[in-house]
Amino acid sequence: MTTWVEVRTAVLAANAAAVRAYLGPQTSLCAVVKANGYGHGAVLAAEAFLAGGADRLAVTTVAEAVELRDGGIAERILLLASHAA
């Protein structure tokens, strides 16, 4: 048995647009694309969420942030990690 997932970026964008419409223009929308976009591809997911109206992105490692930058993502990226003492 083989398993697979089909990612419909239009649906990701539509979901972001629905949240964006609910929040209104005064609130920023941050899409979390950690863990390789939850297995869907970080850059692919980021592009879809940004197309849907996300203002910024969040990841959990510097490597994930670098992957987004290397993939051409220029928007703000929030690093969701603790500071090592």
mmCIF file of C-alpha atoms in Angstrom:
data_model
loop_
_atom_site.group_PDB
_atom_site.id
_atom_site.type_symbol
_atom_site.label_atom_id
_atom_site.label_comp_id
_atom_site.label_asym_id
_atom_site.label_seq_id
_atom_site.Cartn_x
_atom_site.Cartn_y
_atom_site.Cartn_z
ATOM 1 C CA MET A 1 0.000 0.000 0.000
ATOM 2 C CA THR A 2 1.309 3.428 -0.968
ATOM 3 C CA THR A 3 0.224 6.641 0.685
ATOM 4 C CA TRP A 4 0.470 10.132 -0.741
ATOM 5 C CA VAL A 5 -0.818 13.615 -0.261
ATOM 6 C CA GLU A 6 -2.052 16.024 -2.886
ATOM 7 C CA VAL A 7 -1.434 19.644 -2.040
ATOM 8 C CA ARG A 8 -3.786 22.090 -3.664
ATOM 9 C CA THR A 9 -2.106 25.432 -3.264
ATOM 10 C CA ALA A 10 -5.303 27.176 -4.335
ATOM 11 C CA VAL A 11 -7.002 25.724 -1.249
ATOM 12 C CA LEU A 12 -4.168 26.881 1.018
ATOM 13 C CA ALA A 13 -4.476 30.361 -0.497
ATOM 14 C CA ALA A 14 -8.268 30.301 -0.127
ATOM 15 C CA ASN A 15 -7.951 29.317 3.534
ATOM 16 C CA ALA A 16 -5.561 32.204 4.155
ATOM 17 C CA ALA A 17 -7.906 34.561 2.300
ATOM 18 C CA ALA A 18 -10.840 33.437 4.454
ATOM 19 C CA VAL A 19 -8.892 34.121 7.644
ATOM 20 C CA ARG A 20 -7.651 37.432 6.215
ATOM 21 C CA ALA A 21 -11.254 38.501 5.462
ATOM 22 C CA TYR A 22 -12.336 37.608 8.987
ATOM 23 C CA LEU A 23 -9.458 39.500 10.618
ATOM 24 C CA GLY A 24 -9.749 42.633 8.553
ATOM 25 C CA PRO A 25 -6.950 44.918 7.362
ATOM 26 C CA GLN A 26 -5.943 46.178 10.818
ATOM 27 C CA THR A 27 -4.594 42.769 11.879
ATOM 28 C CA SER A 28 -1.524 40.995 10.502
ATOM 29 C CA LEU A 29 -1.789 37.370 9.440
ATOM 30 C CA CYS A 30 1.201 35.124 10.130
ATOM 31 C CA ALA A 31 1.242 31.692 8.460
ATOM 32 C CA VAL A 32 3.268 29.002 10.231
ATOM 33 C CA VAL A 33 5.172 26.890 7.701
ATOM 34 C CA LYS A 34 7.492 24.953 10.028
ATOM 35 C CA ALA A 35 8.416 21.311 9.489
ATOM 36 C CA ASN A 36 8.635 21.680 5.715
ATOM 37 C CA GLY A 37 5.218 23.279 5.569
ATOM 38 C CA TYR A 38 3.870 20.375 7.644
ATOM 39 C CA GLY A 39 5.170 18.024 4.982
ATOM 40 C CA HIS A 40 3.748 19.934 2.027
ATOM 41 C CA GLY A 41 6.882 21.886 1.105
ATOM 42 C CA ALA A 42 7.781 25.044 2.984
ATOM 43 C CA VAL A 43 8.287 27.299 -0.028
ATOM 44 C CA LEU A 44 5.189 25.949 -1.789
ATOM 45 C CA ALA A 45 3.051 26.463 1.319
ATOM 46 C CA ALA A 46 4.568 29.892 2.003
ATOM 47 C CA GLU A 47 3.861 31.107 -1.526
ATOM 48 C CA ALA A 48 0.262 29.907 -1.288
ATOM 49 C CA PHE A 49 -0.370 31.519 2.100
ATOM 50 C CA LEU A 50 1.209 34.792 0.965
ATOM 51 C CA ALA A 51 -0.927 34.745 -2.190
ATOM 52 C CA GLY A 52 -3.952 34.331 0.074
ATOM 53 C CA GLY A 53 -3.101 37.396 2.116
ATOM 54 C CA ALA A 54 -0.665 36.332 4.829
ATOM 55 C CA ASP A 55 1.619 39.218 5.782
ATOM 56 C CA ARG A 56 4.457 37.204 7.264
ATOM 57 C CA LEU A 57 5.601 33.654 7.960
ATOM 58 C CA ALA A 58 6.837 31.696 10.973
ATOM 59 C CA VAL A 59 9.280 28.788 11.271
ATOM 60 C CA THR A 60 11.031 26.998 14.143
ATOM 61 C CA THR A 61 14.646 26.887 12.967
ATOM 62 C CA VAL A 62 17.104 29.195 11.269
ATOM 63 C CA ALA A 63 17.562 26.517 8.591
ATOM 64 C CA GLU A 64 13.844 26.724 7.777
ATOM 65 C CA ALA A 65 14.114 30.506 7.459
ATOM 66 C CA VAL A 66 17.123 30.149 5.157
ATOM 67 C CA GLU A 67 15.176 27.655 3.032
ATOM 68 C CA LEU A 68 12.424 30.238 2.563
ATOM 69 C CA ARG A 69 14.923 32.974 1.662
ATOM 70 C CA ASP A 70 16.719 30.639 -0.748
ATOM 71 C CA GLY A 71 13.315 29.858 -2.255
ATOM 72 C CA GLY A 72 12.745 33.524 -3.043
ATOM 73 C CA ILE A 73 10.531 34.449 -0.094
ATOM 74 C CA ALA A 74 11.219 38.072 0.908
ATOM 75 C CA GLU A 75 8.455 38.690 3.478
ATOM 76 C CA ARG A 76 9.104 38.869 7.211
ATOM 77 C CA ILE A 77 9.882 35.585 8.948
ATOM 78 C CA LEU A 78 9.278 35.033 12.660
ATOM 79 C CA LEU A 79 11.510 32.448 14.346
ATOM 80 C CA LEU A 80 9.484 30.429 16.881
ATOM 81 C CA ALA A 81 12.358 29.198 19.032
ATOM 82 C CA SER A 82 13.752 29.746 22.467
ATOM 83 C CA HIS A 83 17.026 31.530 22.974
ATOM 84 C CA ALA A 84 19.807 29.187 24.032
ATOM 85 C CA ALA A 85 21.603 30.547 27.097
#
